[in-house]
CSV table of C-alpha atoms in Angstrom, one decimal:
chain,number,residue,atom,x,y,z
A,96,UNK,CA,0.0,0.0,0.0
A,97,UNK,CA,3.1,2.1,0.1
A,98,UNK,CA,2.8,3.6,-3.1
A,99,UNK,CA,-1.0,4.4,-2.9
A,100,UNK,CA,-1.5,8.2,-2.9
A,101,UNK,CA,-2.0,9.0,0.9
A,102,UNK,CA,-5.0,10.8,2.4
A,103,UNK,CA,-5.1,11.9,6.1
A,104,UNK,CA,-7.6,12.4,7.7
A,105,UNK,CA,-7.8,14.9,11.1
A,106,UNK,CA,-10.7,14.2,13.4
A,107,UNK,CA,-13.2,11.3,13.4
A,108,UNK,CA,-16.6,13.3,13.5
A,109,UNK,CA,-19.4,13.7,11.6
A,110,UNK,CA,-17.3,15.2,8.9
A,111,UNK,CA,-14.2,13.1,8.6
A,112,UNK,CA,-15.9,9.6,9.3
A,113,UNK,CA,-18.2,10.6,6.4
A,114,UNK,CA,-15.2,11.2,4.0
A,115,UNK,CA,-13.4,7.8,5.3
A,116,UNK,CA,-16.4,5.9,4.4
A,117,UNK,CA,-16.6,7.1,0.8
A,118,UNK,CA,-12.6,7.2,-0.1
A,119,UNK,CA,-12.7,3.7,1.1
A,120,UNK,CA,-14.4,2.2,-1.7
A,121,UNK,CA,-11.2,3.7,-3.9
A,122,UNK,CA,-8.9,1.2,-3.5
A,123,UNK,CA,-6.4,3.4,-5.3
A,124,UNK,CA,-5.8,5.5,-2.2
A,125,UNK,CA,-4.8,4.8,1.3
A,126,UNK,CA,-6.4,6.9,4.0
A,127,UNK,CA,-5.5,7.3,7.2
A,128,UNK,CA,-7.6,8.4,10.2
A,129,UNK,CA,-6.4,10.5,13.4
A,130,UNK,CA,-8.4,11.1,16.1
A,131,UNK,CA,-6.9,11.8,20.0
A,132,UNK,CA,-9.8,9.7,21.3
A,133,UNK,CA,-10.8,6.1,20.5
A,134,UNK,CA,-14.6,6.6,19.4
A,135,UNK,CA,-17.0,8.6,17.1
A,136,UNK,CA,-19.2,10.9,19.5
A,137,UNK,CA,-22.8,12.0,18.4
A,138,UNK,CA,-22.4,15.5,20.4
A,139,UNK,CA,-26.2,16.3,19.4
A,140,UNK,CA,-27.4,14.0,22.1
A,141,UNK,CA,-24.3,14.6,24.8
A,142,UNK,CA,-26.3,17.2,27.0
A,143,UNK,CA,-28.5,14.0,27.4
A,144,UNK,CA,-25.3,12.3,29.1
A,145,UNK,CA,-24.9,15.0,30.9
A,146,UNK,CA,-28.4,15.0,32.6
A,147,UNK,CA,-28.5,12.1,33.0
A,148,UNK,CA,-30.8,10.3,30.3
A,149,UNK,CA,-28.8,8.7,28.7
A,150,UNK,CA,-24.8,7.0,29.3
A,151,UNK,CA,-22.2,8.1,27.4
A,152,UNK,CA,-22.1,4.8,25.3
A,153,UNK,CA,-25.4,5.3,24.0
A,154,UNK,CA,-24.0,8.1,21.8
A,155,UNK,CA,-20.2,6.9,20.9
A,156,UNK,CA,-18.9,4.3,18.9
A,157,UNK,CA,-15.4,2.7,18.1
A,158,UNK,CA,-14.2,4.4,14.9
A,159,UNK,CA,-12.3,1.5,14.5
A,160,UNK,CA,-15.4,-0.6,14.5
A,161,UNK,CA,-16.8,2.1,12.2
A,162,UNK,CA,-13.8,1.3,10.2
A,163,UNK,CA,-13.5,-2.2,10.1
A,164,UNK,CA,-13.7,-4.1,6.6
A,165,UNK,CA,-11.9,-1.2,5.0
A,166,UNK,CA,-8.6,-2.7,4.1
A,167,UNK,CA,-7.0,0.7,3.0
A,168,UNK,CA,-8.3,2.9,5.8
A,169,UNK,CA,-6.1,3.0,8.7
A,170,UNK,CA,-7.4,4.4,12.0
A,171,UNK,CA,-4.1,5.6,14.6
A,172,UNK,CA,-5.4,7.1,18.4
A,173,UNK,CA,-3.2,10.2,18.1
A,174,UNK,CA,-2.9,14.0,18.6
A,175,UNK,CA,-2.2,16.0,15.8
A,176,UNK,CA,-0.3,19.1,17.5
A,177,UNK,CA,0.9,20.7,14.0
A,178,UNK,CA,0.9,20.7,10.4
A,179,UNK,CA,3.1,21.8,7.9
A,180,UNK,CA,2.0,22.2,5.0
A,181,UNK,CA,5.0,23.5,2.6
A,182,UNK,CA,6.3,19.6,3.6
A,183,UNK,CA,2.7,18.1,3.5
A,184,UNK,CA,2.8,16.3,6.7
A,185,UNK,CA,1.3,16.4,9.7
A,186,UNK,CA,2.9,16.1,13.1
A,187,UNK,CA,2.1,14.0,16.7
A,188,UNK,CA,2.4,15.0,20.3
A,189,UNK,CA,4.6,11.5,20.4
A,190,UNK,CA,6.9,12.3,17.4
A,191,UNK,CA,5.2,10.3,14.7
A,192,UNK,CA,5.3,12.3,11.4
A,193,UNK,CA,2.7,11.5,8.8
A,194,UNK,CA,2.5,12.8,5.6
A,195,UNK,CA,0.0,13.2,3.1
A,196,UNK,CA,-0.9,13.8,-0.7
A,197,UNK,CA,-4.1,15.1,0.6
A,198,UNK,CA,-5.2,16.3,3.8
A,199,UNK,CA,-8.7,16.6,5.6
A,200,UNK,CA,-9.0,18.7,8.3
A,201,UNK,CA,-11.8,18.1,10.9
A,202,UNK,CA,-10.4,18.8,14.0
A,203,UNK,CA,-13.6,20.2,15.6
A,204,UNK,CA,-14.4,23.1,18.0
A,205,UNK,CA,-13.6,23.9,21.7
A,206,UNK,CA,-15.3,26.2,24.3
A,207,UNK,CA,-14.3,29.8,24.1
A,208,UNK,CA,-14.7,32.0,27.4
A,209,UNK,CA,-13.7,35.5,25.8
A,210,UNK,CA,-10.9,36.0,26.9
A,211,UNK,CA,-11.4,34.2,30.5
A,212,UNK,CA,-9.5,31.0,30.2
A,213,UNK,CA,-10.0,30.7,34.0
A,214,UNK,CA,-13.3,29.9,34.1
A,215,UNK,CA,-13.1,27.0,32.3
A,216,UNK,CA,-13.0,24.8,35.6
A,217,UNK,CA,-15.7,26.9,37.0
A,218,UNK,CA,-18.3,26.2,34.4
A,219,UNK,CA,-17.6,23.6,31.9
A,220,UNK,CA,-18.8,23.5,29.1
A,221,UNK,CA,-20.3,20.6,26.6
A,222,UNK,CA,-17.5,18.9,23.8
A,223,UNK,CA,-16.9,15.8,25.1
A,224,UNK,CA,-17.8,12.8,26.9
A,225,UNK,CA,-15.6,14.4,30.1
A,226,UNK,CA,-17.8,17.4,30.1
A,227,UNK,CA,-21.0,15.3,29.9
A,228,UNK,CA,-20.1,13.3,32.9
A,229,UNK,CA,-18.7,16.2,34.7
A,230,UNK,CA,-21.6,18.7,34.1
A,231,UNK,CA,-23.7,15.4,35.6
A,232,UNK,CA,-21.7,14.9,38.8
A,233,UNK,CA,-22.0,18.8,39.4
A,234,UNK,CA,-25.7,18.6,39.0
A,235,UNK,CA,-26.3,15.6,40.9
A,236,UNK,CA,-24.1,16.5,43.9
A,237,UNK,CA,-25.7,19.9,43.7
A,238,UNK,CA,-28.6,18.1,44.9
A,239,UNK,CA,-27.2,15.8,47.4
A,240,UNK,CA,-25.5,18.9,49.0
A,241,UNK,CA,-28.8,20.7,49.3
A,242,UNK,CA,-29.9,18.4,51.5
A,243,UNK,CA,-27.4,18.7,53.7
A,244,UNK,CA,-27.1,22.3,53.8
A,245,UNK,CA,-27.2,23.8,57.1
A,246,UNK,CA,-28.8,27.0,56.1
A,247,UNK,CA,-30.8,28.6,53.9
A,248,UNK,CA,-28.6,30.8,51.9
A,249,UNK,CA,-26.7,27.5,51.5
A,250,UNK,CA,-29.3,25.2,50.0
A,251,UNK,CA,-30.4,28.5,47.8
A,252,UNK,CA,-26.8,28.4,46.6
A,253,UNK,CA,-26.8,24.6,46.0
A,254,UNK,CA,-30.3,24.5,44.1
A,255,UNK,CA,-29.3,27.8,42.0
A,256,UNK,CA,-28.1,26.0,38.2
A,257,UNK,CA,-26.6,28.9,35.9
A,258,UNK,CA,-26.6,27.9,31.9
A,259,UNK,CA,-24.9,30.9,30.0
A,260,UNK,CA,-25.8,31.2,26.0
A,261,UNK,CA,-29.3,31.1,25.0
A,262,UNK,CA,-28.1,28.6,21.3
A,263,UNK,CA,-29.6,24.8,21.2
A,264,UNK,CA,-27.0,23.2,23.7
A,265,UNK,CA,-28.1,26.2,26.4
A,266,UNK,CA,-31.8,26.2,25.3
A,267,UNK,CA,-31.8,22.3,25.7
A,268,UNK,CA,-30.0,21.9,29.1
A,269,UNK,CA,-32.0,24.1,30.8
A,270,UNK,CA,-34.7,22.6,29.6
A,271,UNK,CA,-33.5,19.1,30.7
A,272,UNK,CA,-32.9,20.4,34.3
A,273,UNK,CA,-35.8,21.9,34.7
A,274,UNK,CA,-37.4,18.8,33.8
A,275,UNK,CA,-34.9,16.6,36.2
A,276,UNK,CA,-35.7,18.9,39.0
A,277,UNK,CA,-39.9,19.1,38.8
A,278,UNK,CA,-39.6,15.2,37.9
A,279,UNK,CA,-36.9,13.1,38.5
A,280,UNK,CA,-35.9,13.6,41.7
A,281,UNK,CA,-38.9,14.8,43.3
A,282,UNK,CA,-39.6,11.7,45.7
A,283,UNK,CA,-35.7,10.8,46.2
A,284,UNK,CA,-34.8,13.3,48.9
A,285,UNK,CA,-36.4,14.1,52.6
A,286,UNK,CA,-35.2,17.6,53.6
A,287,UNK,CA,-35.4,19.2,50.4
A,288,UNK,CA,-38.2,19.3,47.4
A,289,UNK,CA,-36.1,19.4,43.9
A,290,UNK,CA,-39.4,21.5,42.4
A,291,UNK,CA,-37.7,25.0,44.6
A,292,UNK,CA,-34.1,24.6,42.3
A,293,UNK,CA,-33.9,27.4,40.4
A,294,UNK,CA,-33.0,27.1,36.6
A,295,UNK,CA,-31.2,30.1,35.1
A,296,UNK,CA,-30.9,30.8,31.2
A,297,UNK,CA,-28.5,33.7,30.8
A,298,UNK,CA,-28.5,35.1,27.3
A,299,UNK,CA,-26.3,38.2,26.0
A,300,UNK,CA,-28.2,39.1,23.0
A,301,UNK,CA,-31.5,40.1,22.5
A,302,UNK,CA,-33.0,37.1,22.3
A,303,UNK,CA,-32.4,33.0,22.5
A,304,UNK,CA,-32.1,30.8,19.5
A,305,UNK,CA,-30.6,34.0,17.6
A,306,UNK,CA,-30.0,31.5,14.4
A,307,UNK,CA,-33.7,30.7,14.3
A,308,UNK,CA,-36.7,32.7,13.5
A,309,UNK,CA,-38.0,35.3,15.7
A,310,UNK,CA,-41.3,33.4,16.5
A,311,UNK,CA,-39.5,30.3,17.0
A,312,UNK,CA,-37.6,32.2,19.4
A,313,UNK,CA,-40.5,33.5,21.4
A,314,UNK,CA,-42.4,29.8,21.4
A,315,UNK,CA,-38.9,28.4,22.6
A,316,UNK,CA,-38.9,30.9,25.6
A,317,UNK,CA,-42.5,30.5,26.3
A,318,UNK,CA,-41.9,26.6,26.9
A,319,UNK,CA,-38.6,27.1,28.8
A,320,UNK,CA,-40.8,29.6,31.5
A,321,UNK,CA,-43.7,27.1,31.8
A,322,UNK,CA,-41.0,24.5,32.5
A,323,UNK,CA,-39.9,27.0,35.3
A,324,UNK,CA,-36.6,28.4,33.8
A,325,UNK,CA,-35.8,31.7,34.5
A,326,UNK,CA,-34.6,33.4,30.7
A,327,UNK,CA,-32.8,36.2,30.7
A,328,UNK,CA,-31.6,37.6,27.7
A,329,UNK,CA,-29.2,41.3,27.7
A,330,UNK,CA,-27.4,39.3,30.6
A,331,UNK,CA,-24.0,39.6,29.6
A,332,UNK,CA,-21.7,37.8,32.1
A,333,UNK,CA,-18.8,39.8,33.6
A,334,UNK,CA,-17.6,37.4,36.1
A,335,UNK,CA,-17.5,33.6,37.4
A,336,UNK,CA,-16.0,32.5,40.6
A,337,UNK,CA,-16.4,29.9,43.1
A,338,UNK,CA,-19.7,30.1,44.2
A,339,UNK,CA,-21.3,33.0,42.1
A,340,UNK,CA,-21.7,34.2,38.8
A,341,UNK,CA,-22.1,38.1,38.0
A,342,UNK,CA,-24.1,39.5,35.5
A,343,UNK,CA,-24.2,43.3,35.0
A,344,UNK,CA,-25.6,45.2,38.3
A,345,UNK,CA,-26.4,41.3,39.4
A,346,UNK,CA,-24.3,38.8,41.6
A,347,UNK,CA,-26.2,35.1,41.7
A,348,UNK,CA,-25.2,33.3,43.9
A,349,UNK,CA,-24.6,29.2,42.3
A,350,UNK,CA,-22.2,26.7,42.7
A,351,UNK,CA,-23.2,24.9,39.0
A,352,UNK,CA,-22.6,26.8,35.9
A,353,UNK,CA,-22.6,25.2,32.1
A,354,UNK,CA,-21.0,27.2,29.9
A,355,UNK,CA,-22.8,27.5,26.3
A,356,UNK,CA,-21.9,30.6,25.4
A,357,UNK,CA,-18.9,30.4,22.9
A,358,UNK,CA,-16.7,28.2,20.8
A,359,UNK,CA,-13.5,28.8,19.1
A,360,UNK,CA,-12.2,26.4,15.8
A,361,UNK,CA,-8.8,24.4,16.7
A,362,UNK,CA,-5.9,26.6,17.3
A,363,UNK,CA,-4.1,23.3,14.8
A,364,UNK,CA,-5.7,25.6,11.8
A,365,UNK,CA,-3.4,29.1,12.7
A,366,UNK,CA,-0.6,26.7,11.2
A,367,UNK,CA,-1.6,26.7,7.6
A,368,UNK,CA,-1.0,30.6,7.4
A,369,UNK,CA,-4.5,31.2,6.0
A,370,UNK,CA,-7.1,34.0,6.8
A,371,UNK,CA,-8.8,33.1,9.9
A,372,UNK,CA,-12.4,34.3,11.4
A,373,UNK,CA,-12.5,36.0,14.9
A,374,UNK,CA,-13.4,32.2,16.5
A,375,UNK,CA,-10.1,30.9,14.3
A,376,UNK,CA,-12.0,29.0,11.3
A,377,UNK,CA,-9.9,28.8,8.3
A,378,UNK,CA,-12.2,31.2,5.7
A,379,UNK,CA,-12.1,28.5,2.7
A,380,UNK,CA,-12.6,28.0,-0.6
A,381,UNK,CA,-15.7,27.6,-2.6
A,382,UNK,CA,-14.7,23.9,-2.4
A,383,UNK,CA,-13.4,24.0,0.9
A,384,UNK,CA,-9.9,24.0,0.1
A,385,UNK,CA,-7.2,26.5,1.6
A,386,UNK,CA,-6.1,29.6,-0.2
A,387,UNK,CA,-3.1,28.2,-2.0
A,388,UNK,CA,-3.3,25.0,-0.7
A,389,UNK,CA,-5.8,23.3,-2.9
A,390,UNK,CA,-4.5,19.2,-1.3
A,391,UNK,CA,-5.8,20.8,1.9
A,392,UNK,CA,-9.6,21.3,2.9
A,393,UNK,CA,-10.7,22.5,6.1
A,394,UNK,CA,-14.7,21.0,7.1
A,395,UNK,CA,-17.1,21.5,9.4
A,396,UNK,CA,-16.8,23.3,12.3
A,397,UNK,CA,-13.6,24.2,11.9
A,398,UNK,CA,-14.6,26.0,8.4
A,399,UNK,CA,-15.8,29.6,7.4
A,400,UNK,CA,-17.6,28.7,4.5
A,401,UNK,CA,-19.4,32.4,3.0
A,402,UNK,CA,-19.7,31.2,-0.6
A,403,UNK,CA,-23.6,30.1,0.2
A,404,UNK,CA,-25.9,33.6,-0.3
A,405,UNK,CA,-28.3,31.8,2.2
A,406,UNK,CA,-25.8,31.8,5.0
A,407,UNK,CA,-24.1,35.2,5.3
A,408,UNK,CA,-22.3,34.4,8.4
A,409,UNK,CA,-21.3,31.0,7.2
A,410,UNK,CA,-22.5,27.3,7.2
A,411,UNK,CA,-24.1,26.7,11.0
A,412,UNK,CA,-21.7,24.5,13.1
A,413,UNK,CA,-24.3,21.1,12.8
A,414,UNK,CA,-24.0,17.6,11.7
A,415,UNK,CA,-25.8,17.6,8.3
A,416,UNK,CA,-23.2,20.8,7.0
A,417,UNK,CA,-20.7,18.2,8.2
A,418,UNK,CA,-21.5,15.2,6.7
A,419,UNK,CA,-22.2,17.0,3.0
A,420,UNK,CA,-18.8,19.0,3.3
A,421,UNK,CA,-17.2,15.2,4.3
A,422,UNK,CA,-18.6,13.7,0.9
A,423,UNK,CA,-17.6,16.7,-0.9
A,424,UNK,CA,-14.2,16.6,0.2
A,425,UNK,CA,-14.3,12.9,-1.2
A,426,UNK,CA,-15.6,13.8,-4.1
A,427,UNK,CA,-13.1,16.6,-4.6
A,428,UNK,CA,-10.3,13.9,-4.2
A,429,UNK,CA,-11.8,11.8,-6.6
A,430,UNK,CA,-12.1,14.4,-9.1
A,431,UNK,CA,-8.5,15.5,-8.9
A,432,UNK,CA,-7.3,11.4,-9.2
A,433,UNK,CA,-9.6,11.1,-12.4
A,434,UNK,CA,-8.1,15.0,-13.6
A,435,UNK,CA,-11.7,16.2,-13.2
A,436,UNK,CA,-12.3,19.8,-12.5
A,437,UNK,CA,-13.4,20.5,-8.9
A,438,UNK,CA,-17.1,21.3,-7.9
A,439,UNK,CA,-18.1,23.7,-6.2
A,440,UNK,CA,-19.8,22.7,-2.3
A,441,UNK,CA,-23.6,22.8,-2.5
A,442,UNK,CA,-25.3,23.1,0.9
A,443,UNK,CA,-28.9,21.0,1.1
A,444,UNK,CA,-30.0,22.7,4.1
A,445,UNK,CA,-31.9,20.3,6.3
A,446,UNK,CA,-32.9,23.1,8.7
A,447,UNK,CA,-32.4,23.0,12.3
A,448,UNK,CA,-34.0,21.6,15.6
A,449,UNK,CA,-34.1,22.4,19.0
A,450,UNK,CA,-35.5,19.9,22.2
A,451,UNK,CA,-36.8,21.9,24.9
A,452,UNK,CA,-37.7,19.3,27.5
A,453,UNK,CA,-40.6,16.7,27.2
A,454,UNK,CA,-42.7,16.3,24.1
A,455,UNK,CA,-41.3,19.9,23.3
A,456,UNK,CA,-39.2,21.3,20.3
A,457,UNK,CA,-38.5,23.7,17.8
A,458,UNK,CA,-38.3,23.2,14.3
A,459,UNK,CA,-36.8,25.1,11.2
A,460,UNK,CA,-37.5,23.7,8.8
A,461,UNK,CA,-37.6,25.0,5.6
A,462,UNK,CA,-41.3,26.8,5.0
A,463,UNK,CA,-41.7,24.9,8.6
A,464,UNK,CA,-41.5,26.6,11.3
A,465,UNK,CA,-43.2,24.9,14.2
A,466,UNK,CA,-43.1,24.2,18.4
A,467,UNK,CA,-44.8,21.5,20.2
A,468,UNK,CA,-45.0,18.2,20.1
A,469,UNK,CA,-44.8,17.4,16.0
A,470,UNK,CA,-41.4,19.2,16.5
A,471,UNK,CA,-40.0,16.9,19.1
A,472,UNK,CA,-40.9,14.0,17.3
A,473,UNK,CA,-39.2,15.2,14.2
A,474,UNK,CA,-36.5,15.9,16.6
A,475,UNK,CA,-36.3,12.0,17.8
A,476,UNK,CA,-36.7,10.3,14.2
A,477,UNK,CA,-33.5,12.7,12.4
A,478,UNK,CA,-31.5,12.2,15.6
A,479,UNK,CA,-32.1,8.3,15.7
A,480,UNK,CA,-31.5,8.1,12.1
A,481,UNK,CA,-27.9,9.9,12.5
A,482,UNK,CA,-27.0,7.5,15.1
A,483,UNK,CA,-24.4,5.3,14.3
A,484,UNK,CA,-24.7,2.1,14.6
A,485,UNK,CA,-28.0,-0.3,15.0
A,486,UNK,CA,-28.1,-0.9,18.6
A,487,UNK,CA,-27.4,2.5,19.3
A,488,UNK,CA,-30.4,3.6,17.9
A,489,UNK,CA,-32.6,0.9,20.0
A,490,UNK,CA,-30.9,1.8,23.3
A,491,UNK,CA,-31.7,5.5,22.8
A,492,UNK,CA,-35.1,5.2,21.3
A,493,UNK,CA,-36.1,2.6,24.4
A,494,UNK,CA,-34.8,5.0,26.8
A,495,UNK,CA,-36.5,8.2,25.2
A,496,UNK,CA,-39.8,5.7,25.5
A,497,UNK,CA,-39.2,5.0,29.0
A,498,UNK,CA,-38.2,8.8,30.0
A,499,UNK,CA,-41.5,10.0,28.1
A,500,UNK,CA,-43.5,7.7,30.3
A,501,UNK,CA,-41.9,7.4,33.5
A,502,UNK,CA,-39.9,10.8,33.7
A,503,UNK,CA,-36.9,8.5,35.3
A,504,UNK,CA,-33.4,9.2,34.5
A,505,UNK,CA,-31.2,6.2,35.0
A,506,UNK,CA,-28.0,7.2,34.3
A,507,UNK,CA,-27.7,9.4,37.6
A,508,UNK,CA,-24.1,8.5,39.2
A,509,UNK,CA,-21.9,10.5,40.8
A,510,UNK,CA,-18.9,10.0,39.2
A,511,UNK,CA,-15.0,10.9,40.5
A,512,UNK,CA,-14.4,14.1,38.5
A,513,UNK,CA,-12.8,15.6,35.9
A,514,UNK,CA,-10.6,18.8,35.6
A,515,UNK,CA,-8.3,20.1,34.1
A,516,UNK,CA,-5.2,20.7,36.8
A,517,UNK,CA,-7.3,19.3,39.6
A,518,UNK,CA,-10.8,19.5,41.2
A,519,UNK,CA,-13.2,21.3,39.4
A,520,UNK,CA,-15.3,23.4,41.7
A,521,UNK,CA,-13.0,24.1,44.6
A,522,UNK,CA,-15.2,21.5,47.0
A,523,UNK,CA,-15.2,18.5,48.7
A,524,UNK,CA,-16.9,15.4,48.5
């Protein structure tokens, strides 16, 4: 396979999986996957892992499983922590050089705290399957410390939960807590009643779901408030520290914050000396190529793509933008093996959906704008169906059945947690 032309592959999301798959049936190439962790996550459903519907396995899957029956795809567990492209390689945080006739760049996003690096171990927020599990720990000890609390103030403080940014991931995690607490845990404790948490949806701009239509916005916040969740939009945050958050003119008082407020591309992209957004995308091509690097194309969320009239800001950062752009990139590849022209990327748009709690959503839709219950069960059907993996899709549509019915969350441990340089939120046990 040594003399196949090479293609590698950064990132095993929606994006780069999708481009694996096709390239594979080209025997004439050998591809090579890199992702730092072992398994395909389907971040859609990982605020679900994080309160406590569903586990983490639900929603992940070996890539190498993925993978498997591909004879010219490799898969290597590895972080890329450079590239260099005048020498077309890409480089390892072990040493391992790889290099490449063609290279896909997928790398993902990461949480962005404007300019506030520090309060990343204050509140969290919601990439991977760490987050999920430490965002649940935080919730549920919140809980078990209420009951404990030896004052008021103190339980306040405990049963306060702080969600900052009003996108989907904020929108639906508030949601999902509000529903834990009025639910879920309202017969499990004896000194405290869940239903008095308070569930706070802090918003900057003007108004939540800022990518969807105005009414949709409105419904969205009508649902959140009659599922108890305080929304607050014009609430920029100024300040996070242990035990508080402060909003202009506003201290609350909280020791669990999620953090949904920002993201910011891989900083792996400032090494191909292309023009970069303010959130560090690589501002591509009309086929998703690099400025004078045509053997190297930058997808999904790590991508500026402003080439679609529709979408002035760019492509939004969600699975079905990633999947096309990954079987464009294959195509591209293709073309240039045959010595066909390039093609332009063509975005179908699928529209976009939002959960907000039980038998509640939000969809855009093309000429569809709707709320309610036909929503949520649009919602379940295009999540199941982008599910990877048969069984996957059975676990998660049995649990969805048996949290509809029975409002039970079964996935609530407490487990050790996880942070970067230590414990997370400055407390003990």
């Amino acid at each position: 396979m040594t003399d196949r032309r090479h293609v590698v592959i950064v990132g095993g999301g929606f994006a780069g999986l999708t481009a694996a798959r096709r390239l594979a049936r080209n025997q004439g190439l050998r591809v090579t996957v890199i992702d730092r962790t072992n398994h395909h996550l389907f971040q859609p459903l990982l605020y679900q892992v994080a309160t406590a519907a569903i586990n983490p396995s639900d929603i992940a899957a070996p890539i190498r499983s993925i993978l498997r029956g591909r004879p010219n795809v490799d898969v290597v567990l590895g972080d890329v922590t450079a590239v260099a492209p005048e020498a077309h390689e890409v480089r390892m945080a072990d040493g391992v050089v790889v290099r490449y006739d063609w290279l896909l760049l997928a790398p993902g996003g990461r949480h962005a705290y404007f300019g506030h690096p520090e309060w990343e171990v204050l509140a969290p927020g919601l990439k991977t399957v760490e987050d999920a599990l430490e965002i649940r720990r935080r919730m549920l000890l919140a809980f078990e410390r209420a009951e404990r609390a030896e004052s008021a103030d103190e339980r306040h403080r405990h049963l306060t939960f702080v969600v900052v940014g009003g996108g989907p991931t904020g929108v639906e995690v508030a949601g999902a807590i509000a529903e834990i607490k009025n639910r879920a845990l309202t017969r499990d404790f004896r000194h405290i009643d869940p239903r008095d948490a308070t569930v706070l949806l802090l918003e900057g701009g003007p108004r939540i779901l800022p990518s969807y239509p105005p009414e949709l916005s409105q419904k969205a916040k009508a649902i959140l408030r009659e599922l108890g969740v305080d929304v607050r939009t014009d609430a920029m945050v100024t300040a996070i520290e242990p035990g508080a958050v402060q909003v202009v003119g506003w201290r609350i008082p909280t020791d669990t914050v999620v953090w949904a407020a920002g993201n910011a591309a891989s900083p792996l992209l400032q090494d191909l000396g292309a023009p970069l957004d303010r959130m560090g995308r690589v501002v591509v091509q009309p086929d998703c190529s690099v400025p004078g690097l045509p053997e190297v194309l930058v997808l999904g969320d790590a991508a500026l793509f402003t080439h679609d009239q529709r979408f002035r800001q760019g492509l939004p950062g969600i699975a079905p933008v990633a999947m096309q752009q990954g079987r464009h990139a294959a195509a591209v590849i293709e073309a240039d093996v045959a010595g066909r022209p390039r093609r332009p990327f063509r975005y179908a748009d699928k529209g976009q959906l939002a959960v907000i709690g039980r038998g509640k959503a939000v969809a855009d839709v093309g000429p569809v704008h709707s709320a309610g219950f036909f929503a949520w069960l649009t919602w379940i059907f295009v999540h199941i169906a982008y599910l990877i993996g048969f069984a996957n899709r059975v676990l998660v549509l049995v649990q969805w059945a048996l949290l509809y019915f029975t409002f039970r969350r079964g996935a609530r441990l407490i487990t050790r947690e996880w942070a970067p340089g230590g414990r997370a939120d400055g407390q003990t046990g």
